[in-house]
Coordinates of C-alpha atoms and ligand atoms in Angstrom, one line a residue:
M1 CA 80.7 76.1 123.2
M2 CA 81.9 79.4 124.7
S3 CA 85.2 78.0 126.0
V4 CA 85.8 76.2 122.7
A5 CA 85.2 79.4 120.9
I6 CA 87.6 81.3 123.2
E7 CA 90.2 78.6 122.9
S8 CA 90.0 78.6 119.1
T9 CA 90.3 82.4 119.1
A10 CA 93.4 82.1 121.3
A11 CA 94.8 79.3 119.1
R12 CA 94.1 81.4 116.0
A13 CA 95.9 84.4 117.6
A14 CA 98.9 82.2 118.6
R15 CA 99.0 80.8 115.1
R16 CA 98.9 84.2 113.6
Y17 CA 101.8 85.4 115.8
L18 CA 103.8 82.3 114.8
L19 CA 103.0 82.9 111.2
M20 CA 104.1 86.5 111.5
A21 CA 107.3 85.5 113.3
V22 CA 108.0 82.9 110.6
A23 CA 107.3 85.5 107.9
A24 CA 109.6 88.0 109.7
M25 CA 112.4 85.4 109.9
A26 CA 111.9 84.4 106.3
L27 CA 112.0 88.1 105.4
I28 CA 115.3 88.6 107.3
A29 CA 116.8 85.3 105.9
G30 CA 115.7 86.4 102.4
L31 CA 117.2 89.8 102.9
W32 CA 120.4 88.3 104.3
Q33 CA 120.7 86.0 101.3
I34 CA 120.0 88.9 98.9
G35 CA 122.6 90.9 100.8
I36 CA 125.1 88.0 100.3
W37 CA 124.3 87.8 96.6
S38 CA 124.3 91.5 95.9
R39 CA 127.6 91.8 97.8
E40 CA 129.1 89.0 95.8
I41 CA 127.9 90.6 92.5
A42 CA 129.1 94.0 93.6
L43 CA 132.5 92.6 94.7
Q44 CA 132.7 90.7 91.4
K45 CA 132.0 93.9 89.5
L46 CA 134.5 95.8 91.6
D47 CA 137.1 93.0 91.1
D48 CA 136.6 93.1 87.3
T49 CA 137.0 96.9 87.3
S50 CA 140.1 96.5 89.5
R51 CA 141.5 93.8 87.2
Q52 CA 141.1 96.0 84.2
E53 CA 142.6 99.0 85.9
L54 CA 145.5 97.0 87.2
H55 CA 146.1 95.5 83.8
R56 CA 146.1 98.9 82.2
Y57 CA 148.5 100.2 84.8
V58 CA 150.8 97.3 84.6
Q59 CA 150.8 97.6 80.8
H60 CA 151.6 101.3 81.2
L61 CA 154.5 100.6 83.6
Q62 CA 155.8 97.8 81.4
G63 CA 155.6 100.1 78.3
Q64 CA 157.5 102.9 80.2
L65 CA 160.2 100.5 81.3
E66 CA 160.5 98.9 77.9
K67 CA 160.7 102.3 76.2
Y68 CA 163.9 103.1 78.2
E69 CA 165.3 99.7 78.4
I70 CA 167.1 99.8 75.0
L71 CA 168.4 103.3 75.4
P72 CA 171.6 102.5 77.4
G73 CA 172.4 99.7 75.0
I74 CA 172.2 102.1 72.1
L75 CA 174.3 104.7 74.0
A76 CA 176.9 102.2 74.8
T77 CA 177.7 101.8 71.2
N78 CA 178.5 105.5 70.8
K79 CA 182.1 106.1 70.0
R80 CA 182.3 109.2 72.1
L81 CA 181.6 107.2 75.3
V82 CA 184.2 104.6 74.4
N83 CA 186.7 107.4 73.6
L84 CA 186.3 109.1 76.9
L85 CA 186.5 105.8 78.8
Q86 CA 189.7 105.2 76.9
N87 CA 191.0 108.7 77.7
P88 CA 189.5 109.5 81.1
G89 CA 191.3 112.7 81.8
D90 CA 190.5 114.6 78.6
R91 CA 188.7 117.7 79.7
E92 CA 187.4 118.7 76.3
R93 CA 186.1 115.3 75.7
I94 CA 184.4 115.2 79.1
E95 CA 182.7 118.5 78.5
A96 CA 181.6 117.5 75.0
L97 CA 180.2 114.3 76.4
N98 CA 178.5 116.1 79.2
R99 CA 176.7 118.2 76.7
Y100 CA 175.9 115.3 74.5
L101 CA 174.5 113.3 77.5
E102 CA 172.5 116.4 78.5
T103 CA 170.9 116.6 75.0
V104 CA 170.2 112.9 74.9
N105 CA 168.7 113.0 78.4
E106 CA 166.5 115.9 77.4
L107 CA 165.3 114.3 74.2
A108 CA 164.7 110.9 75.8
G109 CA 162.8 112.4 78.7
T110 CA 164.9 110.6 81.2
S111 CA 165.8 112.0 84.6
D112 CA 169.6 111.5 84.4
T113 CA 172.0 109.9 81.9
Y114 CA 175.6 109.3 82.9
L115 CA 178.8 107.4 82.2
M116 CA 180.7 105.4 84.8
D117 CA 184.2 104.0 84.5
V118 CA 185.1 100.5 85.4
D119 CA 185.6 101.6 89.1
G120 CA 182.1 103.0 89.4
L121 CA 183.3 106.6 89.2
T122 CA 181.0 108.9 87.2
I123 CA 183.0 110.6 84.5
A124 CA 180.3 112.4 82.6
A125 CA 176.7 113.2 83.4
S126 CA 173.7 115.0 81.9
N127 CA 173.4 117.0 85.1
W128 CA 177.0 118.3 84.9
A129 CA 175.6 121.9 85.2
S130 CA 173.3 121.2 88.2
E131 CA 174.0 122.1 91.7
R132 CA 174.8 118.5 92.6
P133 CA 176.2 116.9 89.6
F134 CA 177.0 113.2 89.5
V135 CA 180.4 113.7 87.9
G136 CA 183.1 112.6 90.3
R137 CA 180.8 110.5 92.4
N138 CA 181.2 106.8 92.8
F139 CA 178.1 104.5 92.5
S140 CA 180.0 101.3 92.4
Y141 CA 177.9 99.9 95.3
R142 CA 174.7 100.1 93.1
P143 CA 173.7 96.6 91.9
Y144 CA 172.9 98.0 88.4
F145 CA 176.5 98.9 88.0
Q146 CA 177.7 95.5 89.2
E147 CA 175.3 93.8 86.8
A148 CA 176.5 95.9 83.9
L149 CA 180.1 95.1 84.6
K150 CA 179.1 91.5 84.3
G151 CA 178.0 92.3 80.8
N152 CA 174.3 92.4 81.4
L153 CA 171.6 95.0 81.3
G154 CA 171.5 96.3 84.9
R155 CA 168.2 97.2 86.3
Y156 CA 167.5 98.8 89.6
F157 CA 165.3 101.1 91.4
A158 CA 166.2 103.1 94.4
L159 CA 165.9 106.5 96.0
G160 CA 168.6 108.7 94.5
T161 CA 171.4 109.3 97.0
T162 CA 172.1 112.7 95.6
S163 CA 168.6 113.8 94.4
N164 CA 166.6 111.9 97.0
R165 CA 164.2 111.1 94.2
R166 CA 162.9 107.6 93.4
G167 CA 164.5 106.4 90.2
Y168 CA 164.7 103.5 88.0
Y169 CA 168.1 102.7 86.7
F170 CA 169.1 100.9 83.5
A171 CA 172.9 100.3 83.1
Y172 CA 174.6 98.8 80.2
P173 CA 178.3 97.9 79.7
V174 CA 180.4 100.0 77.3
R175 CA 182.7 97.7 75.6
W176 CA 185.8 98.0 73.4
E177 CA 186.7 94.8 71.7
S178 CA 184.8 92.7 74.2
R179 CA 186.4 94.4 77.1
I180 CA 184.2 96.3 79.4
L181 CA 185.4 99.8 79.9
G182 CA 182.6 101.1 82.0
A183 CA 178.8 101.5 82.1
V184 CA 176.3 104.0 80.8
V185 CA 173.3 104.6 83.0
I186 CA 170.0 106.2 82.5
K187 CA 167.7 107.0 85.4
I188 CA 163.9 107.4 85.1
D189 CA 162.0 109.5 87.6
M190 CA 159.4 107.2 89.1
S191 CA 157.2 110.0 90.4
A192 CA 155.9 110.2 86.9
F193 CA 154.5 106.7 87.3
E194 CA 152.5 107.9 90.3
A195 CA 151.3 110.9 88.3
S196 CA 150.0 108.7 85.5
W197 CA 147.7 107.1 88.1
S198 CA 144.8 109.5 88.4
G199 CA 141.2 109.4 87.7
S200 CA 140.5 106.4 89.8
D201 CA 139.2 106.0 93.3
S202 CA 141.3 102.9 93.9
I203 CA 144.8 103.1 95.5
L204 CA 147.8 101.8 93.7
L205 CA 150.8 100.2 95.2
V206 CA 154.0 98.9 93.7
T207 CA 156.2 96.8 96.0
D208 CA 159.6 95.4 95.7
P209 CA 160.3 91.7 96.4
D210 CA 160.7 92.6 100.1
G211 CA 157.3 94.1 100.2
V212 CA 158.4 97.7 100.4
I213 CA 155.9 100.1 98.9
F214 CA 157.8 102.5 96.6
I215 CA 155.2 103.7 94.2
T216 CA 151.7 104.5 95.5
S217 CA 148.9 107.0 94.9
E218 CA 148.5 107.1 98.7
Q219 CA 151.4 109.4 99.8
S220 CA 151.4 108.4 103.4
W221 CA 152.0 104.7 102.5
R222 CA 155.2 105.4 100.6
F223 CA 158.2 103.4 101.9
R224 CA 156.1 101.4 104.2
T225 CA 156.1 97.6 104.1
L226 CA 153.3 95.1 103.6
D227 CA 154.8 92.7 106.2
P228 CA 157.1 93.5 109.1
L229 CA 160.7 93.1 107.8
A230 CA 163.1 90.8 109.5
P231 CA 166.2 92.6 111.0
E232 CA 168.6 91.0 108.5
V233 CA 166.4 92.0 105.6
L234 CA 166.3 95.5 106.9
Q235 CA 170.1 95.4 107.3
R236 CA 170.5 94.3 103.8
I237 CA 168.3 97.1 102.4
R238 CA 170.1 99.7 104.5
A239 CA 173.4 98.4 103.2
S240 CA 172.2 98.7 99.6
R241 CA 171.1 102.3 100.4
R242 CA 168.2 101.6 98.1
Y243 CA 165.7 103.7 100.2
G244 CA 168.3 106.1 101.7
E245 CA 167.3 107.0 105.3
E246 CA 163.6 106.0 105.1
T247 CA 162.5 104.0 108.2
L248 CA 160.4 101.4 106.3
T249 CA 157.8 100.9 109.0
H250 CA 155.1 98.2 108.7
L251 CA 151.7 99.2 107.3
P252 CA 149.1 97.3 109.3
I253 CA 147.2 95.2 106.8
S254 CA 145.2 92.1 107.8
T255 CA 143.5 89.8 105.4
L256 CA 139.8 89.4 106.1
E257 CA 138.8 87.2 103.2
V258 CA 140.7 85.4 100.5
R259 CA 138.9 85.5 97.1
G260 CA 141.0 83.4 94.8
D261 CA 144.8 83.6 94.5
R262 CA 145.0 87.1 93.3
S263 CA 142.3 88.9 95.1
R264 CA 141.4 89.3 98.7
I265 CA 139.6 91.7 101.1
V266 CA 141.9 93.4 103.6
H267 CA 141.6 95.8 106.5
V268 CA 144.2 98.6 106.5
G269 CA 145.1 100.8 109.4
E270 CA 144.8 100.8 113.1
G271 CA 141.4 100.6 114.8
V272 CA 138.5 101.3 112.5
G273 CA 140.7 101.7 109.4
E274 CA 139.4 101.0 105.9
R275 CA 138.5 97.9 104.0
Y276 CA 139.6 97.2 100.5
L277 CA 139.4 94.6 97.8
V278 CA 143.0 94.0 96.8
R279 CA 144.2 92.5 93.6
K280 CA 147.8 92.0 92.6
S281 CA 149.8 91.5 89.5
E282 CA 153.5 90.5 89.0
M283 CA 156.0 92.3 86.9
P284 CA 158.7 89.6 87.0
Q285 CA 161.2 91.5 84.8
A286 CA 161.3 94.5 87.1
G287 CA 160.9 92.3 90.1
W288 CA 157.8 94.3 91.1
R289 CA 154.5 93.4 92.4
V290 CA 151.6 95.9 91.6
H291 CA 148.6 96.0 93.9
I292 CA 145.3 97.8 93.4
L293 CA 143.1 98.5 96.5
A294 CA 139.5 99.3 95.8
H295 CA 137.4 100.9 98.6
L296 CA 134.6 98.7 99.8
D297 CA 132.4 101.7 100.7
A298 CA 130.7 101.6 97.3
V299 CA 130.0 97.9 97.7
G300 CA 128.5 98.5 101.1
R301 CA 126.3 101.3 99.7
E302 CA 125.2 99.2 96.8
V303 CA 124.4 96.2 99.0
L304 CA 122.5 98.5 101.4
Q305 CA 120.5 99.9 98.5
V306 CA 119.7 96.5 97.0
V307 CA 118.8 95.1 100.5
M308 CA 116.6 98.1 101.3
L309 CA 114.9 97.9 97.9
S310 CA 114.4 94.2 98.1
G311 CA 113.2 94.6 101.7
L312 CA 110.6 97.1 100.5
L313 CA 109.6 94.8 97.6
L314 CA 109.4 91.8 99.9
L315 CA 107.5 93.7 102.5
A316 CA 105.1 95.0 99.9
T317 CA 104.7 91.4 98.5
L318 CA 104.1 90.1 102.0
L319 CA 101.6 92.8 102.7
L320 CA 99.9 92.0 99.4
I321 CA 99.8 88.3 100.3
Y322 CA 98.5 89.1 103.8
H323 CA 95.9 91.4 102.3
W324 CA 94.9 88.8 99.8
L325 CA 94.7 86.1 102.5
H326 CA 92.8 88.4 104.7
R327 CA 90.3 89.1 102.0
L328 CA 90.0 85.4 101.2
R329 CA 89.4 84.6 104.8
S330 CA 86.8 87.3 105.3
A331 CA 85.1 86.3 102.1
R332 CA 85.1 82.7 103.4
E333 CA 83.8 83.9 106.7
R334 CA 81.1 86.0 105.1
A335 CA 80.0 83.1 103.0
R336 CA 79.9 80.9 106.2
Y337 CA 77.9 83.6 108.0
E338 CA 75.5 83.9 105.0
R339 CA 75.1 80.1 104.9
Q340 CA 74.4 80.1 108.7
A341 CA 72.0 83.0 108.4
K342 CA 70.3 81.4 105.5
S343 CA 69.9 78.0 107.2
L344 CA 68.7 79.9 110.4
L345 CA 66.3 81.8 108.3
E346 CA 65.1 78.6 106.5
L347 CA 64.7 77.0 109.9
R348 CA 62.7 80.0 111.2
V349 CA 60.6 80.0 108.0
R350 CA 60.0 76.3 108.4
E351 CA 59.0 76.8 112.0
Q352 CA 56.8 79.7 111.1
T353 CA 55.4 77.9 108.2
K354 CA 54.6 75.0 110.5
D355 CA 53.0 77.4 112.9
I356 CA 51.0 79.0 110.1
T357 CA 50.0 75.7 108.8
E358 CA 48.9 74.6 112.2
A359 CA 47.1 77.9 112.7
N360 CA 45.5 77.4 109.3
V361 CA 44.4 73.9 110.2
R362 CA 43.0 75.2 113.4
L363 CA 41.3 78.1 111.6
M364 CA 39.8 75.7 109.0
Q365 CA 38.6 73.5 111.8
E366 CA 37.1 76.5 113.6
I367 CA 35.5 77.7 110.3
E368 CA 34.1 74.2 109.8
Q369 CA 32.8 74.2 113.3
H370 CA 31.3 77.7 112.8
R371 CA 29.9 76.7 109.5
Q372 CA 28.3 73.7 111.1
T373 CA 27.0 75.8 114.0
H374 CA 25.8 78.4 111.5
T375 CA 24.0 75.7 109.5
Q376 CA 22.6 74.4 112.7
L377 CA 21.5 77.8 113.7
Q378 CA 20.1 78.5 110.2
R379 CA 18.2 75.2 110.4
T380 CA 17.0 76.1 113.9
Q381 CA 16.1 79.5 112.8
N382 CA 14.2 78.1 109.8
E383 CA 12.5 75.7 112.1
L384 CA 11.6 78.6 114.4
I385 CA 10.2 80.7 111.6
Q386 CA 8.2 77.8 110.5
S387 CA 6.8 77.1 113.9
A388 CA 6.1 80.8 114.4
K389 CA 4.2 80.8 111.1
L390 CA 2.3 77.8 112.2
A391 CA 1.6 79.6 115.5
V392 CA 0.3 82.6 113.6
I393 CA -1.9 80.3 111.5
G394 CA -3.0 78.7 114.8
Q395 CA -3.8 82.1 116.1
M396 CA -5.6 83.0 112.9
S397 CA -7.5 79.7 112.7
T398 CA -10.6 81.1 114.4
G399 CA -10.6 84.1 112.1
I400 CA -10.0 81.8 109.1
S401 CA -12.8 79.5 109.9
H402 CA -15.0 82.6 110.4
E403 CA -13.8 83.9 107.1
L404 CA -14.6 80.6 105.4
N405 CA -17.8 79.9 107.3
Q406 CA -19.3 83.2 106.2
P407 CA -19.1 82.6 102.5
L408 CA -20.0 78.9 103.1
A409 CA -23.2 80.0 104.9
A410 CA -23.8 82.6 102.1
I411 CA -23.2 79.9 99.5
R412 CA -25.6 77.6 101.2
S413 CA -28.4 80.2 101.4
Y414 CA -27.6 81.2 97.7
A415 CA -27.9 77.6 96.7
D416 CA -31.2 77.1 98.7
N417 CA -32.5 80.3 97.1
A418 CA -31.5 79.1 93.6
R419 CA -33.2 75.7 94.1
A420 CA -36.5 77.5 95.3
L421 CA -36.3 79.9 92.4
F422 CA -35.6 77.1 89.9
Q423 CA -38.8 75.4 91.1
H424 CA -40.6 78.7 90.3
N425 CA -38.8 78.7 87.1
R426 CA -37.3 82.1 87.7
I427 CA -34.2 81.3 85.7
E428 CA -32.7 84.8 85.7
D429 CA -32.8 84.9 89.5
V430 CA -31.3 81.4 89.6
D431 CA -28.5 82.7 87.5
W432 CA -27.8 85.7 89.7
N433 CA -27.6 83.4 92.8
L434 CA -25.2 81.0 91.1
T435 CA -23.0 83.9 90.1
Q436 CA -22.9 85.0 93.7
I437 CA -21.9 81.4 94.7
S438 CA -19.2 81.4 92.0
E439 CA -17.8 84.8 93.3
L440 CA -17.8 83.5 96.9
T441 CA -15.9 80.3 96.0
E442 CA -13.4 82.6 94.2
R443 CA -12.9 84.5 97.4
M444 CA -12.5 81.3 99.4
A445 CA -9.9 80.0 96.9
Q446 CA -8.0 83.3 97.4
I447 CA -7.9 82.9 101.2
S448 CA -6.8 79.3 101.0
S449 CA -4.0 80.2 98.5
Q450 CA -2.7 83.0 100.7
L451 CA -2.6 80.7 103.7
K452 CA -0.8 78.1 101.6
Q453 CA 1.7 80.6 100.5
F454 CA 2.3 81.9 104.0
A455 CA 2.8 78.4 105.5
R456 CA 5.3 77.5 102.7
K457 CA 9.0 77.2 103.6
T458 CA 11.0 79.6 101.5
A459 CA 14.6 80.1 100.5
G460 CA 15.6 83.7 101.4
R461 CA 16.2 85.0 97.9
K462 CA 15.7 88.8 97.6
T463 CA 13.7 90.4 94.8
P464 CA 12.2 93.9 94.4
V465 CA 9.0 93.9 96.4
S466 CA 6.3 96.5 96.2
V467 CA 5.6 97.8 99.7
A468 CA 2.0 98.7 98.8
A469 CA 1.3 95.1 97.6
V470 CA 2.9 93.4 100.7
V471 CA 1.0 95.7 103.1
A472 CA -2.3 95.0 101.3
D473 CA -1.6 91.2 101.4
T474 CA -0.9 91.5 105.2
L475 CA -4.1 93.3 105.8
R476 CA -6.0 90.7 103.8
L477 CA -4.4 87.9 105.8
L478 CA -5.3 89.6 109.1
A479 CA -8.8 90.8 107.9
S480 CA -10.7 88.5 110.2
R481 CA -8.8 89.9 113.3
I482 CA -9.1 93.6 112.4
K483 CA -12.8 93.8 113.3
K484 CA -13.5 97.2 114.7
T485 CA -9.9 98.4 114.7
R486 CA -9.4 101.4 112.5
I487 CA -6.5 100.8 110.1
D488 CA -5.0 104.0 108.7
W489 CA -3.0 102.9 105.7
Q490 CA -2.3 105.3 102.7
P491 CA -0.3 103.5 100.0
P492 CA 2.5 106.0 98.9
A493 CA 1.8 108.2 95.9
E494 CA 5.1 107.0 94.2
P495 CA 5.3 103.2 94.2
L496 CA 8.1 102.1 96.6
H497 CA 10.0 98.9 96.2
V498 CA 12.4 97.2 98.6
A499 CA 15.0 94.4 98.1
A500 CA 13.3 91.6 100.1
N501 CA 11.9 88.2 100.2
M502 CA 8.2 88.9 99.8
V503 CA 6.9 86.0 101.9
Q504 CA 9.3 86.7 104.8
L505 CA 8.5 90.4 104.7
E506 CA 4.8 89.6 104.8
Q507 CA 5.5 87.4 107.8
V508 CA 7.2 90.2 109.6
L509 CA 4.3 92.6 108.8
V510 CA 1.8 90.0 109.9
N511 CA 3.7 89.7 113.2
L512 CA 4.0 93.5 113.8
V513 CA 0.4 94.3 112.8
G514 CA -0.8 91.2 114.7
N515 CA 1.0 92.5 117.9
A516 CA -0.5 95.9 117.3
L517 CA -4.0 94.4 117.0
Q518 CA -3.4 92.5 120.3
A519 CA -2.1 95.8 121.9
V520 CA -5.3 97.8 121.0
E521 CA -7.8 95.1 122.0
Q522 CA -8.7 96.7 125.3
V523 CA -8.6 100.3 124.0
A524 CA -11.8 102.3 123.5
D525 CA -11.0 103.7 120.1
P526 CA -8.5 101.1 118.6
H527 CA -6.4 102.7 115.9
I528 CA -3.4 101.4 113.9
E529 CA -1.4 103.6 111.5
I530 CA 0.8 102.1 108.7
E531 CA 3.0 104.4 106.8
A532 CA 5.7 103.8 104.2
Y533 CA 8.2 106.5 103.1
S534 CA 11.5 106.7 101.2
L535 CA 14.9 107.7 102.7
P536 CA 16.5 108.8 99.3
A537 CA 19.9 109.9 100.8
E538 CA 20.5 106.4 102.2
R539 CA 18.6 104.6 99.3
R540 CA 16.4 103.0 101.8
V541 CA 12.7 102.7 102.5
A542 CA 11.0 102.8 106.0
V543 CA 7.7 101.2 107.0
E544 CA 6.2 102.3 110.4
I545 CA 3.5 100.5 112.3
R546 CA 2.0 102.7 115.1
D547 CA -0.8 101.8 117.5
N548 CA -2.5 103.5 120.3
G549 CA -2.2 100.7 122.8
E550 CA -0.4 100.8 126.2
G551 CA 3.0 100.8 124.6
I552 CA 6.0 98.8 125.8
P553 CA 7.2 99.2 129.4
E554 CA 10.5 101.2 129.1
H555 CA 12.5 98.6 131.1
L556 CA 11.4 95.8 128.7
I557 CA 12.2 97.6 125.4
E558 CA 15.7 96.0 125.4
R559 CA 14.3 92.5 125.9
I560 CA 11.2 92.3 123.6
F561 CA 13.4 91.0 120.7
D562 CA 14.8 88.1 122.8
P563 CA 13.4 84.8 121.7
F564 CA 10.6 83.4 124.0
F565 CA 10.2 86.8 125.7
T566 CA 6.5 87.4 126.1
T567 CA 4.2 89.3 128.5
K568 CA 1.1 87.6 127.2
R569 CA -1.0 85.1 128.9
E570 CA -0.6 81.3 128.3
G571 CA -1.8 80.4 124.8
Q572 CA -1.8 84.1 123.7
G573 CA 1.9 84.4 122.7
L574 CA 5.1 82.3 122.2
G575 CA 7.5 85.2 122.5
L576 CA 9.1 84.3 119.1
G577 CA 7.4 86.9 116.8
L578 CA 9.8 89.8 117.3
S579 CA 13.0 87.8 117.6
I580 CA 12.2 86.0 114.2
S581 CA 11.1 89.3 112.6
L582 CA 14.4 91.0 113.7
R583 CA 16.5 88.1 112.2
I584 CA 14.5 88.1 109.0
I585 CA 14.9 91.9 108.5
E586 CA 18.7 91.8 109.4
A587 CA 19.2 88.8 107.1
M588 CA 17.8 91.0 104.3
G589 CA 20.3 93.8 105.2
G590 CA 17.9 96.0 107.0
W591 CA 17.0 96.8 110.7
L592 CA 14.0 96.7 112.9
S593 CA 13.5 99.0 116.0
A594 CA 10.9 99.5 118.7
A595 CA 9.9 102.7 120.6
N596 CA 7.1 104.3 122.5
R597 CA 5.0 107.1 120.9
P598 CA 5.0 110.4 122.8
G599 CA 1.2 110.4 123.0
G600 CA 1.1 106.7 124.0
G601 CA 1.3 103.4 122.1
A602 CA 4.1 101.6 120.4
L603 CA 6.0 102.3 117.2
F604 CA 7.8 99.7 115.2
T605 CA 10.0 100.7 112.3
I606 CA 11.3 98.5 109.5
V607 CA 14.1 99.9 107.3
L608 CA 15.1 98.1 104.1
E609 CA 17.3 98.6 101.1
A610 CA 15.4 100.4 98.3
A611 CA 15.1 98.6 95.0
S612 CA 14.1 99.6 91.5
P613 CA 10.7 98.3 90.3
P614 CA 11.1 94.9 88.5
E615 CA 10.0 96.3 85.1
E616 CA 12.7 98.9 85.1
R617 CA 15.5 96.4 85.7
Ligands
ADP701 P1 4.3 87.4 121.6 O1 3.5 88.4 120.8 O2 4.1 86.0 121.3 O3 4.3 87.8 123.1 P2 6.4 88.9 120.4 O4 7.8 88.5 120.2 O5 5.6 89.1 119.2 O6 5.8 87.7 121.2 O7 6.3 90.1 121.4 C1 7.0 90.1 122.6 C2 6.4 91.1 123.5 O8 6.6 92.4 123.1 C3 5.0 91.0 123.8 O9 4.7 90.0 124.7 C4 4.6 92.3 124.3 O10 4.9 92.5 125.7 C5 5.5 93.2 123.6 N1 4.9 93.9 122.4 C6 4.9 93.5 121.1 N2 4.2 94.3 120.3 C7 3.7 95.3 121.2 C8 2.8 96.5 120.9 N3 2.4 96.8 119.7 N4 2.5 97.2 122.1 C9 2.9 96.8 123.3 N5 3.7 95.7 123.6 C10 4.1 95.0 122.5

């Protein structure tokens, strides 16, 4: 049992750890997935913003270029330019045209406006009054000039050889009757394009077809290349003097992730560097490629926030689930414990009930046994009482026969007298004698009825019994034995009643007075006192029987109430009188005690419950 319990506890702990590990892994996997999703969403958002910004910027560049595109064409139709090209040495015309071009340049907001002859020599320029005017300089090597001489709109961007400023050039041929006389050129300052890029965190790049960055909001990247340039390409660029003396070093960019054909994530710089989301757009007319580089820091921050928040939420959810499961489990365990406790209790109750039932059965059996014993005892006791009574009658038989013989003898003599008187016809005297006979038979009938009543078996029902009456009856029963013994009996002034069975009480008194008579037989002046008095505080009545015999030997006082205890000679006593008397009195709720009188002789006291006289009830 024990090892199984330990094993199951260990298994439970292992299962719990496994569950926790799985939960932790699930949490990490979940957070990882959330990280991937949130990164994707953030990147998508960033890409959208970049696309919009890029579009706006490309539109802006396009607009700028288109705005100036038509200007050289319009200028080329101007007669003054044609006239000067037709008369190149005319100083006045040169000056006038210089001023005209200066005005146009100013009004159009271009950087420079100038006129070149067919050899590429600048013959008039808006910057005629500046420190380094273009006039007299030959730009025939510039591709825009060459393109214009072919009759097309020449476009070019380059670092100005004189100004060292980045410019975009538009050149248009100046014709006279379909013959090209020269070209008019306008130059736009491209630093304005950079200036227009502000208010965004993203970096902007404009590269030429060789990958050289020539417009960028990141100053340090200017004139750097996206890819390392091959020596011949570098040579070609040098020859065109497009970027002057700039070294055109490679900007270390490595692609980390390609996200569609126009967008990718790159790492820029040596070592730690920076990561960007790059999006590009083509400007085919200008031959440019515009790139926008958005920092990934914000994405990282956003992903971190989302992951942390989700982590907290997931953790809280897991804790809630754990808590809930824990509560569920403890509730289940509690229910199991309660069930176990209940069944244990039921078992105990059953066991105890069984015990109690068995004890009950035993008790009932014992009660039954006791009842039977009691009944047996009762029966034995009744038998004893009865035999004691018969013994008393036996004892009294001599007295009784004397009692009856006396009136019988008297009756006989009264009858003889009556017969003799009748013969002498003394009728009156006959009548007197017959009356005496009648009275004597009455007395005999009384004695016989008392004996009958005494011998009768009785049920022990209690009724109010007059003490005076019962004592008088006792004395009458014992009259034949009293002889010369002085009986001192004063019935109480107030009638006293006790709750008793009259016949049984009479039997007790017959016993006690009988014993007293026996005790005083050998005494010179035999004397018995009977006294009845009330104990009002206890609602009891006491009857004392005192004699002037020898008393009871002190060492026997304890034993005289034992059945068959007697000190009398064979045939004189059975030793049952006192034991039966004690039982009778106790059965009636009273008590019986024996003592020796100080002046000699024995004293027996009966105490019984007082009762109201029958007529009062
Ligand atoms: P029994 O009279 O048949 O001996 P009892 O139970 O009536 O039986 O009395 C038991 C004994 O108590 C008597 O044998 C006697 O020794 C003693 N006894 C009873 N009454 C008296 C008395 N009044 N004086 C002295 N002894 C007595």
